[in-house]
Every structure is written in structure tokens, then in C-alpha cells.
RNA sequence: GCGGACGUGGCGGAACGGUAGACGCUGAGGACUUAAAAUCCUCUUCCCGUAACGGGAGUGUGGGUUCGAUUCCCACCGUCCGCACCA
């Protein structure tokens, strides 16, 4: 057999064969050990992009590799199909979000199939279909009944022109993205999940996730943000009514004698109560509410405060009164929504005190003699020795902290406590294209859960997007229902669930998909936890934390025995590309430019183009590559192979024409080897060793997801085979090479396998074993160093003893020359590796 | 500001504390061919040298530990990422 490998024919042929054989359908009843390989499922945005190709190729190689190793593999695919872009498309193109989404799914499914991924399509799911989200509603009600769901007022971004709620990403420079109107903050009753109940568990659980990147664990740890401190009360004087004390949380109780004011969040109940009697304060609070809810906006605001008429009594000195301010930089969501300000040792407090002329008193110093040093320019926030602090003087920060907590607890005015930065998860979205929240609001009975026999609450399809706002709010046929509890008139909840809820349990549904319930516990536990989860690092916090929470919540309800959903996590790098700019600064796409020598020119005009830096592919920089024409030209295997080559998988991969050409060349090279070998007798011992070393190296590389190393090893073996003389060994090496590349280049491998005379498919072939005895050489190369510098290399039999190695090295002509007749001072011998002569 | 990662040829990148630059890309030269494509071979870190199976330098910078450091430690410089009025 001769000629080139033709992917156009082979890709289709083998994809059909795998389909017929149901090769990738996972069997839960299989006696084989099970492996669950999962890539983060895609949002059906329209077309597959190159980042998807890289992500799914990595998972696919692992899935095929494990399968060849004799494991029963679950490798499913589905669609994270709810979300805002579908509604945007609906408004812009007058197409229903469902139609737009389902069409995208169909396109993208075809594109994925074109790449020959070993996916179990029988388990495909889309979160926008009632047979998925209906079960999600059931799980939501489970959490609701367990007290893990509650409703409270919360702020949203409100577009006053479009009369609609905006997500943070829809707020640009403080203005609505569509209307351009300045965004306001509005209070709205919304549903929350009590993720904070699990803050400690989620934090502790990170410790068991050995196969997660440290980076991601650290990000989650910071996000949960545990800090230890003191929670205590300031008694208040001069309050008009009600509250006679305010709760404070501090991580620095040791600085309590440095307090010069108390500051309360504008949304704190005390602030609101005071505002009722103080119009100036009410105005100040209203001022604080302007602008969006995004972090960037809150961050840039100037620190402002409003002095109230009340005073706080220092807990350690009844005669000491502190002024109480309402301040915009204090957050109701963290701690208790109130702080005491220590200007000397906190930069924010320092700025605030400087602005309002409050005392700045040093209570921490590097040593006791520096108690009198003034604080100049900025706050000193480091630890040290307590000074000017009565009974704390001389104690370290740590000791002083413990002492204040001890006194607070003894005196009954406070206690050591823990605060978390993590907040409860707001899941209400004022949008149509999401999972309906299965709640009915009745004037008489309040919020009532939809009875389970009425699930799923199906999203109505007959809606229009010609007006702003959520179309569910004006769909009376759907919205108006009778109360399940009293039978009176009631309204459905028209908010839908955050799409992160959809992605918090899809991996369970993949493992088990009964029609009558979300999942079967035993089936799920056959597969979960996911052995290897692969996706972008952009999901390091939210998605992964929510999925971990959801799993723990179900565990808490007794619906699952596992606590962590993802045993192994891998975050892959992005695919990048060069950028190009025309003279006027506008971005040019790769197909608009051409290379001429070292320069780039605009194809159409011939004008030189500036080569920009290599960046993440993005529409705005116009440096994207559509995978489809590339696959059509080079075939699935070359594209897959390139996705694994060159860069380590956790780092960015630069897309280049040269890279895909190189991959394509290798595919043809393997094909040539498999189709042109002449059978011959005899053993080629050197090739045999090389072969077994390669099997060992590729196996280890794939186990560690080091695909680039597996690729390099495959190249080396191919070169060694090409150089070897015909022999039985060579024929076997070719056959093994085909097995080794099969996970990455499966179509080529099947075609080559058949060409080698095999009658079964390579997907069902076992992974090659290596003989450990062949990994060690009889002859080794000894590095000969003089004073740590390489001076010679000598071939020697393996296992040479130290004395013999030393003698060999000293006999070297070069060593003799460098020693100039002197005896070496010392000789270091590393057996079978090197001899270092210290002259 | 806090936290983290990274820094190696023209480029992407390899190197259990032990021969730095595997493998790929690019480039140069050659073979095959009427020619081209494809393929194959040789060379490709830098400097000195006609060349050597010569010498020297070299893994961001400066120190340290070690017989020996790309690898471990300290400081600095740079790049990237994450987080942040968090009390």
C-alpha cells in the first residue's frame, strides 16, 4: 500500500465504525474498573472555537488512553444551554432564544463529531430542556425544604431607561450597555443559597484535593476568605431609639486602644433608623447608592463619612467616647457591617481620620522605645509590640490579640470569632432564558413550593422580546396560577436560576439519567467523583466552588455519599495568536495579512502591517482562527496532534501555520512507516531498547497529562524506526508506534492498524506494555568533569565500580592534560553517570 | 497593596542537584526530479579560530549552599495571572 494518508476518507470511515460498534458508550454494569473523564461542557455560542478543540482533545486523549488500559470510561458531552447571549440574539435578530440555542447545538455537535472525539453521545444533555431543568427544580426544592434556600432583599443594577435589570458585565463605565443611561442600584427580593453554611467544609475539603492545581486551591481559599478575630459590642450613647449597641468585628483586637472612631455601613439598620430622623444623612446614604454594584466602581469612590449624633462607649474605658460615622467604605456584607477605626495602623482609617481631623494614636511599634514616634504619611499596618495601650503594653501583636479576646469573653462584652469573605449565592436572575424557579407567590400563603407532581415548571415558548424586561413578567397565561396551598389567586416566580446552578450538577446527570428523578444514587456513585476534570482556569472560583457546594449540599441531604465532585482537576492554557495592526491602528485578521521575509503586509493594499504581540484569540483583536477550514484541510488528527504539541498543556499554545504543518507531516510519516515496511527477520537490540523506553515514557507522560512530552517521545521513536534496518523488531516497533499515537491520532491509527493487517479496531486494542529490563543500557556514557566542568565523555560498561570509574576518568588524555601531573584533591563518582575530579 | 506563577537559542519549549538546549518550528546547504510539490540528508546558542574529534562564555541580575545549581536558599529586576475599601 502506498500514497498519502487521506483524512477526508479515513476520518469519516472510522467515525462511522466507532458509532456502529458503540465503542464509546459507557456501561455502568461493566466489571472493569471505571474512569470518569470530563471536560467542562460548552456554552452553545454558535461555533466551536479553537480553545474548545484544545480542551476536548486533551480529555479525549486521556479517555482513549484509559480505555486502552482496560478501564470502563465515561466521557460524555452536553450543553450549558441557558444564558444571556441567547436573549441578546433574540432581541437583535428576532429569533427565539430556544431556536437560536438549539441550532447552535446542532452545528457545534457536528463540529465536535468531525474531530472524532470518543464521546458517549447517548448521554448528551442540554440544560435548556425540561428533561434536565425539571430535575434541577426538584433538587432546588430539596434544598428549599432543607432550609438551604432563602429570600432576601438585595441590590441589582437597574437600567432606568430600558427598565431592566443588568448583569455586572452589562454595565459599561457605569452605564447600561444598550441604553447608555447611568445605572442605578435597586433593592429586589431575590433567592439565595446558603453556601456560607458550608464555608468551613469547603475550605477544609480543599485539603483533600491532591490532584488539583495549588493555584486553584489557593484562589478558592482566598475567595472563602477566613479570618479570625474578635466580635464585640460598643454600647451607644445618644441613640434616638432602638439600638443601644453596635456589633463590631475586628481582626486586630490588639489595636483597640488606638480606636478614634466607629464607622457603620450605609445599609446598616442603625444607619437606616437614623436616616429617618436626619434628612442630611438620608441624602448621604442615597449618594452612596449611586453607580453600579461592580467592584471597580465601589473601589474608586472617595472615602466619605457622615458624622452622626451618637457616640460609642469604649468597652475598656467607660469614660472614653468615640464619634460614630456612617461611612461609604464599610460593607454591610462583610463582618458585622461596622468597624472601629484605628488610623495609625490601617490605611483606610488613616485617610478617613486625616480627612475628618480625628486623632491618630500609635498603639503598635517595632519596639517599646518607639512608643513616642509619630505616624507620618501613611498607616503602619505591620505587627509589632503594643504601646500606649495600658495593660497590653509590651505584648506582641499575637499576645495582645489573645489577651483582648480573653478579657472580652471574661467581661461578657465580646468573643473570639471567625469571619468569612464568602457570601451566600444569589441565584435569582430577572431573565427569561433560564430554569424557572419552582415557587408560587400567594398573597395569603407567601412563597409556596410548586408541588412535585407539577414539575417540571416548563418555560413557555410563546414569548416575545419586543419590549425590555423579562417576558415572563407579562405572560399572564403562564404566570397566573392558583395557590397550591389555599387555592386562591397566585403568581409564579418569574425569576429564573443563575446558569451556574445548571452546571453545578450536570456531571451527576451524565452518570445517571433516569426519567423520574434527577439521578440514581447508586449509579452516580459508580462513576463519581470525576477522575479528571479539564477546563479553563477562568472557572477556578465560581463554577468549581458552586459545584463543590452543590455536591456537599446533596450529601448533607443524604442524597449522595460523596462530598467532593472532582477528584482531579486540570486547567489548560489558552490558544493564542499573533496580532496585526494596520497603519491607522485597526486590527487585521490573519487572512488579511501575508508574510514577506521578515515583514508583514496587508494582502489587499500591499501596505506594511505592524506585527503585534501574541495574545489570546478574541473577536476584538481579530486574531481568531476558525477550526473548521483547518480540519477540512489537514484532517482531524493533524489538528488534534498540533493541539498537544509544542506547549505544555497548562500553558498557552500559540497557533501557527508552521505548527499545524509539522503535525500534518508527522501524521503522514507514521502512515508511510505503517504502509511501506517490508517484513524481515531478526532482532535489532538497540531499537528494542528505544521502543521500550518510549512506551515507558509515553505512558508516564499521558498519566501526567504531559501531552507535549508524549508527542516528543513519539517523534523520537519514529526517527529511530526510520533509521533502523528492516527486522522483526522494526515491524513490531511500527505496530507499537501506531498504538502509542492512537489516543491522539485515532483515525490515522485505525487506518494504519488495518494496513498492518489487523482485523479488530485499535480502539479495542490493549495499551502496550514495556519490559523494565530493557530500560537499562549495558553500556553507559560517563560524563567526566574537572572542577565541575565537563571535559570528556567516556563509554563504560554499566555497573562499573567507583574505583574503576575513577581510574578510567583519570586515564583520560584531557584529564591528564588539565591535571598537569598533579594528583587530584578529591574525586566524586556517581555510578553510571559521571566522575568529577576536583583538582 | 496582597497572593501566586513564570523568566533557558531566531521562536515554542526539554532537562530525578550530575553531559543545558531533547522534540518541534524557522533558516542555510545538499540529494532525488525535466521541473515543482512531496520526501530524505547535513548544519543551525553565542564569541574566538581556516579548521579540529580546539578554546571561552552561557539558563533575567547579584549573592549564597554544594565537588557540581536551569534546578535549592536570599535579594533585586521584568512579565503574566488572581484578589481587594475585607475591618
Tab-separated table of N, CA and C in Angstrom, chain A residues 552-671:
chain	number	residue	atom	x	y	z
A	552	UNK	N	-21.852	18.920	48.177
A	552	UNK	CA	-21.874	18.815	49.641
A	552	UNK	C	-23.289	19.002	50.189
A	553	UNK	N	-24.050	19.868	49.539
A	553	UNK	CA	-25.418	20.084	49.984
A	553	UNK	C	-26.233	18.796	49.784
A	554	UNK	N	-26.057	18.133	48.631
A	554	UNK	CA	-26.779	16.878	48.384
A	554	UNK	C	-26.313	15.794	49.355
A	555	UNK	N	-25.053	15.832	49.665
A	555	UNK	CA	-24.505	14.914	50.657
A	555	UNK	C	-25.171	15.174	52.016
A	556	UNK	N	-25.280	16.428	52.356
A	556	UNK	CA	-25.909	16.853	53.600
A	556	UNK	C	-27.369	16.383	53.671
A	557	UNK	N	-28.056	16.399	52.515
A	557	UNK	CA	-29.449	15.950	52.465
A	557	UNK	C	-29.564	14.431	52.434
A	558	UNK	N	-28.425	13.754	52.362
A	558	UNK	CA	-28.452	12.295	52.319
A	558	UNK	C	-28.722	11.743	50.935
A	559	UNK	N	-28.535	12.556	49.926
A	559	UNK	CA	-28.798	12.059	48.572
A	559	UNK	C	-27.549	11.502	47.906
A	560	UNK	N	-26.413	11.748	48.501
A	560	UNK	CA	-25.137	11.273	47.950
A	560	UNK	C	-24.201	10.992	49.107
A	561	UNK	N	-23.280	10.041	48.901
A	561	UNK	CA	-22.308	9.823	49.969
A	561	UNK	C	-20.986	10.531	49.698
A	562	UNK	N	-20.783	10.942	48.437
A	562	UNK	CA	-19.532	11.648	48.158
A	562	UNK	C	-19.670	13.110	48.561
A	563	UNK	N	-18.532	13.718	48.857
A	563	UNK	CA	-18.559	15.124	49.264
A	563	UNK	C	-17.913	16.021	48.233
A	564	UNK	N	-16.954	15.465	47.505
A	564	UNK	CA	-16.250	16.264	46.504
A	564	UNK	C	-16.539	15.693	45.114
A	565	UNK	N	-16.941	16.550	44.167
A	565	UNK	CA	-17.315	16.047	42.843
A	565	UNK	C	-16.142	15.745	41.909
A	566	UNK	N	-15.033	16.478	42.082
A	566	UNK	CA	-13.929	16.358	41.112
A	566	UNK	C	-12.641	15.958	41.816
A	567	UNK	N	-12.260	14.710	41.605
A	567	UNK	CA	-11.044	14.218	42.253
A	567	UNK	C	-9.803	14.863	41.646
A	568	UNK	N	-9.758	14.909	40.330
A	568	UNK	CA	-8.628	15.531	39.648
A	568	UNK	C	-9.105	16.707	38.828
A	569	UNK	N	-8.334	17.785	38.869
A	569	UNK	CA	-8.681	18.957	38.070
A	569	UNK	C	-7.460	19.369	37.276
A	570	UNK	N	-7.690	19.726	36.038
A	570	UNK	CA	-6.596	20.251	35.233
A	570	UNK	C	-7.080	21.500	34.524
A	571	UNK	N	-6.323	22.575	34.636
A	571	UNK	CA	-6.726	23.806	33.962
A	571	UNK	C	-5.771	24.063	32.799
A	572	UNK	N	-6.319	24.022	31.616
A	572	UNK	CA	-5.447	24.155	30.451
A	572	UNK	C	-5.281	25.614	30.054
A	573	UNK	N	-4.183	25.868	29.341
A	573	UNK	CA	-3.905	27.227	28.880
A	573	UNK	C	-4.755	27.594	27.675
A	574	UNK	N	-4.651	28.837	27.298
A	574	UNK	CA	-5.449	29.327	26.173
A	574	UNK	C	-4.700	29.117	24.862
A	575	UNK	N	-5.434	29.258	23.770
A	575	UNK	CA	-4.797	29.252	22.467
A	575	UNK	C	-4.639	30.710	22.045
A	576	UNK	N	-3.432	31.056	21.673
A	576	UNK	CA	-3.134	32.456	21.349
A	576	UNK	C	-2.728	32.571	19.878
A	577	UNK	N	-2.602	33.785	19.433
A	577	UNK	CA	-2.183	34.020	18.042
A	577	UNK	C	-1.565	35.400	17.963
A	578	UNK	N	-0.711	35.576	16.965
A	578	UNK	CA	-0.144	36.904	16.717
A	578	UNK	C	-1.277	37.881	16.402
A	579	UNK	N	-1.011	39.159	16.628
A	579	UNK	CA	-1.992	40.172	16.236
A	579	UNK	C	-1.353	41.072	15.182
A	580	UNK	N	-2.200	41.659	14.384
A	580	UNK	CA	-1.701	42.515	13.299
A	580	UNK	C	-2.497	43.816	13.289
A	581	UNK	N	-1.778	44.927	13.068
A	581	UNK	CA	-2.461	46.218	13.026
A	581	UNK	C	-2.082	46.985	11.774
A	582	UNK	N	-3.087	47.603	11.205
A	582	UNK	CA	-2.856	48.460	10.037
A	582	UNK	C	-2.297	49.794	10.525
A	583	UNK	N	-1.890	50.641	9.567
A	583	UNK	CA	-1.311	51.937	9.897
A	583	UNK	C	-2.223	52.798	10.760
A	584	UNK	N	-3.517	52.686	10.551
A	584	UNK	CA	-4.452	53.511	11.322
A	584	UNK	C	-4.778	52.899	12.674
A	585	UNK	N	-4.100	51.815	13.033
A	585	UNK	CA	-4.302	51.210	14.349
A	585	UNK	C	-5.393	50.159	14.386
A	586	UNK	N	-6.114	49.977	13.289
A	586	UNK	CA	-7.181	48.975	13.311
A	586	UNK	C	-6.596	47.567	13.235
A	587	UNK	N	-7.304	46.617	13.852
A	587	UNK	CA	-6.814	45.238	13.888
A	587	UNK	C	-7.115	44.536	12.569
A	588	UNK	N	-6.191	43.679	12.156
A	588	UNK	CA	-6.395	42.915	10.932
A	588	UNK	C	-6.404	41.428	11.284
A	589	UNK	N	-7.210	40.672	10.546
A	589	UNK	CA	-7.288	39.246	10.823
A	589	UNK	C	-6.166	38.518	10.074
A	590	UNK	N	-5.803	37.308	10.549
A	590	UNK	CA	-4.671	36.586	9.954
A	590	UNK	C	-4.817	36.373	8.439
A	591	UNK	N	-6.047	36.245	7.941
A	591	UNK	CA	-6.165	36.009	6.499
A	591	UNK	C	-6.148	37.302	5.695
A	592	UNK	N	-5.992	38.434	6.361
A	592	UNK	CA	-5.875	39.694	5.622
A	592	UNK	C	-4.407	40.106	5.444
A	593	UNK	N	-3.513	39.328	6.081
A	593	UNK	CA	-2.102	39.715	6.005
A	593	UNK	C	-1.270	38.579	5.436
A	594	UNK	N	-0.099	38.925	4.949
A	594	UNK	CA	0.791	37.939	4.360
A	594	UNK	C	2.207	38.259	4.794
A	595	UNK	N	3.002	37.221	4.925
A	595	UNK	CA	4.377	37.434	5.356
A	595	UNK	C	5.280	37.553	4.134
A	596	UNK	N	6.154	38.540	4.178
A	596	UNK	CA	7.173	38.659	3.117
A	596	UNK	C	8.507	38.825	3.791
A	597	UNK	N	9.289	37.745	3.818
A	597	UNK	CA	10.563	37.784	4.543
A	597	UNK	C	10.283	38.010	6.011
A	598	UNK	N	10.858	39.083	6.547
A	598	UNK	CA	10.623	39.367	7.967
A	598	UNK	C	9.481	40.350	8.161
A	599	UNK	N	8.884	40.791	7.065
A	599	UNK	CA	7.841	41.808	7.180
A	599	UNK	C	6.467	41.227	6.899
A	600	UNK	N	5.475	41.940	7.355
A	600	UNK	CA	4.090	41.554	7.105
A	600	UNK	C	3.421	42.663	6.324
A	601	UNK	N	2.629	42.245	5.345
A	601	UNK	CA	1.925	43.274	4.573
A	601	UNK	C	0.440	42.937	4.486
A	602	UNK	N	-0.338	43.973	4.245
A	602	UNK	CA	-1.772	43.831	4.058
A	602	UNK	C	-1.986	43.289	2.642
A	603	UNK	N	-2.631	42.164	2.505
A	603	UNK	CA	-2.745	41.484	1.220
A	603	UNK	C	-3.386	42.393	0.173
A	604	UNK	N	-4.456	43.038	0.547
A	604	UNK	CA	-5.233	43.818	-0.412
A	604	UNK	C	-4.487	45.053	-0.906
A	605	UNK	N	-3.910	45.801	0.047
A	605	UNK	CA	-3.309	47.072	-0.327
A	605	UNK	C	-1.799	47.003	-0.509
A	606	UNK	N	-1.170	45.958	0.016
A	606	UNK	CA	0.283	45.866	-0.071
A	606	UNK	C	1.008	46.750	0.928
A	607	UNK	N	0.239	47.397	1.796
A	607	UNK	CA	0.832	48.302	2.795
A	607	UNK	C	1.382	47.488	3.969
A	608	UNK	N	2.537	47.879	4.490
A	608	UNK	CA	3.111	47.135	5.621
A	608	UNK	C	2.192	47.155	6.840
A	609	UNK	N	2.270	46.062	7.587
A	609	UNK	CA	1.420	45.872	8.754
A	609	UNK	C	2.316	45.717	9.973
A	610	UNK	N	1.883	46.245	11.098
A	610	UNK	CA	2.658	46.084	12.330
A	610	UNK	C	2.296	44.761	12.980
A	611	UNK	N	3.334	43.991	13.304
A	611	UNK	CA	3.117	42.724	13.995
A	611	UNK	C	3.012	43.018	15.484
A	612	UNK	N	1.855	42.684	16.061
A	612	UNK	CA	1.652	42.942	17.490
A	612	UNK	C	2.067	41.747	18.317
A	613	UNK	N	1.797	41.814	19.606
A	613	UNK	CA	2.174	40.700	20.463
A	613	UNK	C	1.211	39.530	20.308
A	614	UNK	N	1.664	38.403	20.811
A	614	UNK	CA	0.851	37.194	20.764
A	614	UNK	C	-0.188	37.290	21.885
A	615	UNK	N	-1.456	37.188	21.525
A	615	UNK	CA	-2.485	37.335	22.546
A	615	UNK	C	-3.564	36.284	22.420
A	616	UNK	N	-4.340	36.165	23.483
A	616	UNK	CA	-5.487	35.285	23.489
A	616	UNK	C	-6.368	35.625	22.289
A	617	UNK	N	-6.845	34.580	21.613
A	617	UNK	CA	-7.705	34.842	20.466
A	617	UNK	C	-8.976	35.552	20.931
A	618	UNK	N	-9.281	36.648	20.281
A	618	UNK	CA	-10.502	37.360	20.650
A	618	UNK	C	-11.063	38.062	19.426
A	619	UNK	N	-12.372	38.228	19.453
A	619	UNK	CA	-13.034	38.880	18.325
A	619	UNK	C	-12.543	40.315	18.191
A	620	UNK	N	-12.336	40.981	19.337
A	620	UNK	CA	-11.977	42.395	19.256
A	620	UNK	C	-10.606	42.591	18.608
A	621	UNK	N	-9.686	41.659	18.852
A	621	UNK	CA	-8.352	41.821	18.256
A	621	UNK	C	-8.275	41.118	16.899
A	622	UNK	N	-9.343	40.475	16.528
A	622	UNK	CA	-9.499	39.838	15.225
A	622	UNK	C	-8.432	38.777	14.935
A	623	UNK	N	-7.878	38.177	15.979
A	623	UNK	CA	-6.823	37.183	15.752
A	623	UNK	C	-7.337	35.758	15.965
A	624	UNK	N	-8.606	35.530	15.627
A	624	UNK	CA	-9.166	34.191	15.819
A	624	UNK	C	-8.932	33.318	14.588
A	625	UNK	N	-8.926	32.013	14.842
A	625	UNK	CA	-8.802	31.036	13.765
A	625	UNK	C	-10.023	30.131	13.871
A	626	UNK	N	-10.752	29.981	12.791
A	626	UNK	CA	-11.897	29.066	12.791
A	626	UNK	C	-11.367	27.652	12.546
A	627	UNK	N	-11.618	26.730	13.458
A	627	UNK	CA	-11.058	25.384	13.292
A	627	UNK	C	-11.597	24.642	12.066
A	628	UNK	N	-12.806	24.942	11.664
A	628	UNK	CA	-13.426	24.107	10.637
A	628	UNK	C	-12.648	24.015	9.326
A	629	UNK	N	-12.263	25.155	8.724
A	629	UNK	CA	-11.485	25.030	7.485
A	629	UNK	C	-10.141	24.335	7.697
A	630	UNK	N	-9.579	24.489	8.885
A	630	UNK	CA	-8.300	23.845	9.182
A	630	UNK	C	-8.492	22.323	9.206
A	631	UNK	N	-9.590	21.888	9.835
A	631	UNK	CA	-9.865	20.454	9.883
A	631	UNK	C	-10.112	19.925	8.474
A	632	UNK	N	-10.843	20.711	7.700
A	632	UNK	CA	-11.143	20.282	6.333
A	632	UNK	C	-9.848	20.110	5.536
A	633	UNK	N	-8.889	20.970	5.797
A	633	UNK	CA	-7.658	20.938	5.019
A	633	UNK	C	-6.675	19.871	5.512
A	634	UNK	N	-6.505	19.778	6.838
A	634	UNK	CA	-5.461	18.893	7.357
A	634	UNK	C	-6.001	17.587	7.947
A	635	UNK	N	-7.290	17.549	8.224
A	635	UNK	CA	-7.866	16.367	8.861
A	635	UNK	C	-7.880	16.512	10.375
A	636	UNK	N	-8.740	15.720	11.006
A	636	UNK	CA	-8.917	15.821	12.456
A	636	UNK	C	-7.628	15.496	13.212
A	637	UNK	N	-6.916	14.472	12.764
A	637	UNK	CA	-5.752	14.024	13.530
A	637	UNK	C	-4.628	15.055	13.585
A	638	UNK	N	-4.373	15.727	12.470
A	638	UNK	CA	-3.309	16.732	12.464
A	638	UNK	C	-3.660	17.860	13.418
A	639	UNK	N	-4.937	18.259	13.413
A	639	UNK	CA	-5.368	19.327	14.301
A	639	UNK	C	-5.234	18.877	15.758
A	640	UNK	N	-5.686	17.676	16.039
A	640	UNK	CA	-5.586	17.137	17.390
A	640	UNK	C	-4.128	17.064	17.828
A	641	UNK	N	-3.293	16.548	16.932
A	641	UNK	CA	-1.872	16.378	17.258
A	641	UNK	C	-1.221	17.719	17.568
A	642	UNK	N	-1.536	18.711	16.768
A	642	UNK	CA	-0.947	20.031	16.993
A	642	UNK	C	-1.395	20.617	18.336
A	643	UNK	N	-2.655	20.372	18.694
A	643	UNK	CA	-3.175	20.904	19.962
A	643	UNK	C	-2.382	20.375	21.159
A	644	UNK	N	-1.734	19.219	20.967
A	644	UNK	CA	-0.996	18.593	22.065
A	644	UNK	C	0.495	18.891	22.017
A	645	UNK	N	0.950	19.386	20.863
A	645	UNK	CA	2.391	19.573	20.664
A	645	UNK	C	2.863	20.894	21.252
A	646	UNK	N	4.161	21.078	21.178
A	646	UNK	CA	4.805	22.365	21.446
A	646	UNK	C	4.702	22.846	22.881
A	647	UNK	N	3.503	23.216	23.306
A	647	UNK	CA	3.401	23.824	24.638
A	647	UNK	C	2.924	22.821	25.672
A	648	UNK	N	3.414	22.956	26.910
A	648	UNK	CA	2.829	22.163	27.994
A	648	UNK	C	1.354	22.536	28.110
A	649	UNK	N	0.496	21.582	28.405
A	649	UNK	CA	-0.949	21.830	28.332
A	649	UNK	C	-1.462	22.927	29.270
A	650	UNK	N	-0.765	23.167	30.384
A	650	UNK	CA	-1.267	24.192	31.298
A	650	UNK	C	-0.887	25.592	30.836
A	651	UNK	N	0.009	25.654	29.846
A	651	UNK	CA	0.407	26.968	29.360
A	651	UNK	C	-0.306	27.300	28.063
A	652	UNK	N	-0.160	28.555	27.650
A	652	UNK	CA	-0.797	28.977	26.407
A	652	UNK	C	-0.121	28.304	25.217
A	653	UNK	N	-0.908	28.048	24.197
A	653	UNK	CA	-0.397	27.467	22.957
A	653	UNK	C	-0.576	28.495	21.858
A	654	UNK	N	0.521	28.798	21.169
A	654	UNK	CA	0.400	29.752	20.071
A	654	UNK	C	0.038	29.019	18.791
A	655	UNK	N	-1.056	29.436	18.192
A	655	UNK	CA	-1.459	28.849	16.928
A	655	UNK	C	-0.519	29.350	15.849
A	656	UNK	N	0.020	28.425	15.051
A	656	UNK	CA	0.842	28.880	13.934
A	656	UNK	C	0.665	27.933	12.761
A	657	UNK	N	0.816	28.485	11.598
A	657	UNK	CA	0.729	27.718	10.364
A	657	UNK	C	1.809	26.628	10.372
A	658	UNK	N	2.997	27.001	10.792
A	658	UNK	CA	4.102	26.050	10.847
A	658	UNK	C	3.790	24.876	11.764
A	659	UNK	N	3.142	25.167	12.856
A	659	UNK	CA	2.824	24.134	13.827
A	659	UNK	C	1.875	23.088	13.278
A	660	UNK	N	0.837	23.530	12.608
A	660	UNK	CA	-0.131	22.574	12.065
A	660	UNK	C	0.489	21.806	10.896
A	661	UNK	N	1.359	22.463	10.141
A	661	UNK	CA	2.072	21.783	9.050
A	661	UNK	C	2.948	20.661	9.614
A	662	UNK	N	3.629	20.970	10.688
A	662	UNK	CA	4.507	19.985	11.310
A	662	UNK	C	3.719	18.779	11.791
A	663	UNK	N	2.565	19.041	12.377
A	663	UNK	CA	1.721	17.961	12.877
A	663	UNK	C	1.237	17.100	11.715
A	664	UNK	N	0.846	17.758	10.660
A	664	UNK	CA	0.356	17.051	9.477
A	664	UNK	C	1.461	16.172	8.883
A	665	UNK	N	2.678	16.694	8.896
A	665	UNK	CA	3.823	15.950	8.377
A	665	UNK	C	4.029	14.661	9.184
A	666	UNK	N	3.859	14.778	10.493
A	666	UNK	CA	4.072	13.588	11.324
A	666	UNK	C	3.013	12.520	11.051
A	667	UNK	N	1.787	12.966	10.854
A	667	UNK	CA	0.709	12.019	10.540
A	667	UNK	C	1.081	11.227	9.286
A	668	UNK	N	1.577	11.929	8.281
A	668	UNK	CA	1.972	11.256	7.038
A	668	UNK	C	3.169	10.333	7.255
A	669	UNK	N	4.049	10.758	8.151
A	669	UNK	CA	5.250	9.968	8.434
A	669	UNK	C	4.877	8.619	9.038
A	670	UNK	N	3.961	8.654	9.995
A	670	UNK	CA	3.522	7.408	10.621
A	670	UNK	C	2.845	6.523	9.571
A	671	UNK	N	2.070	7.158	8.726
A	671	UNK	CA	1.367	6.421	7.685
A	671	UNK	C	2.362	5.724	6.739
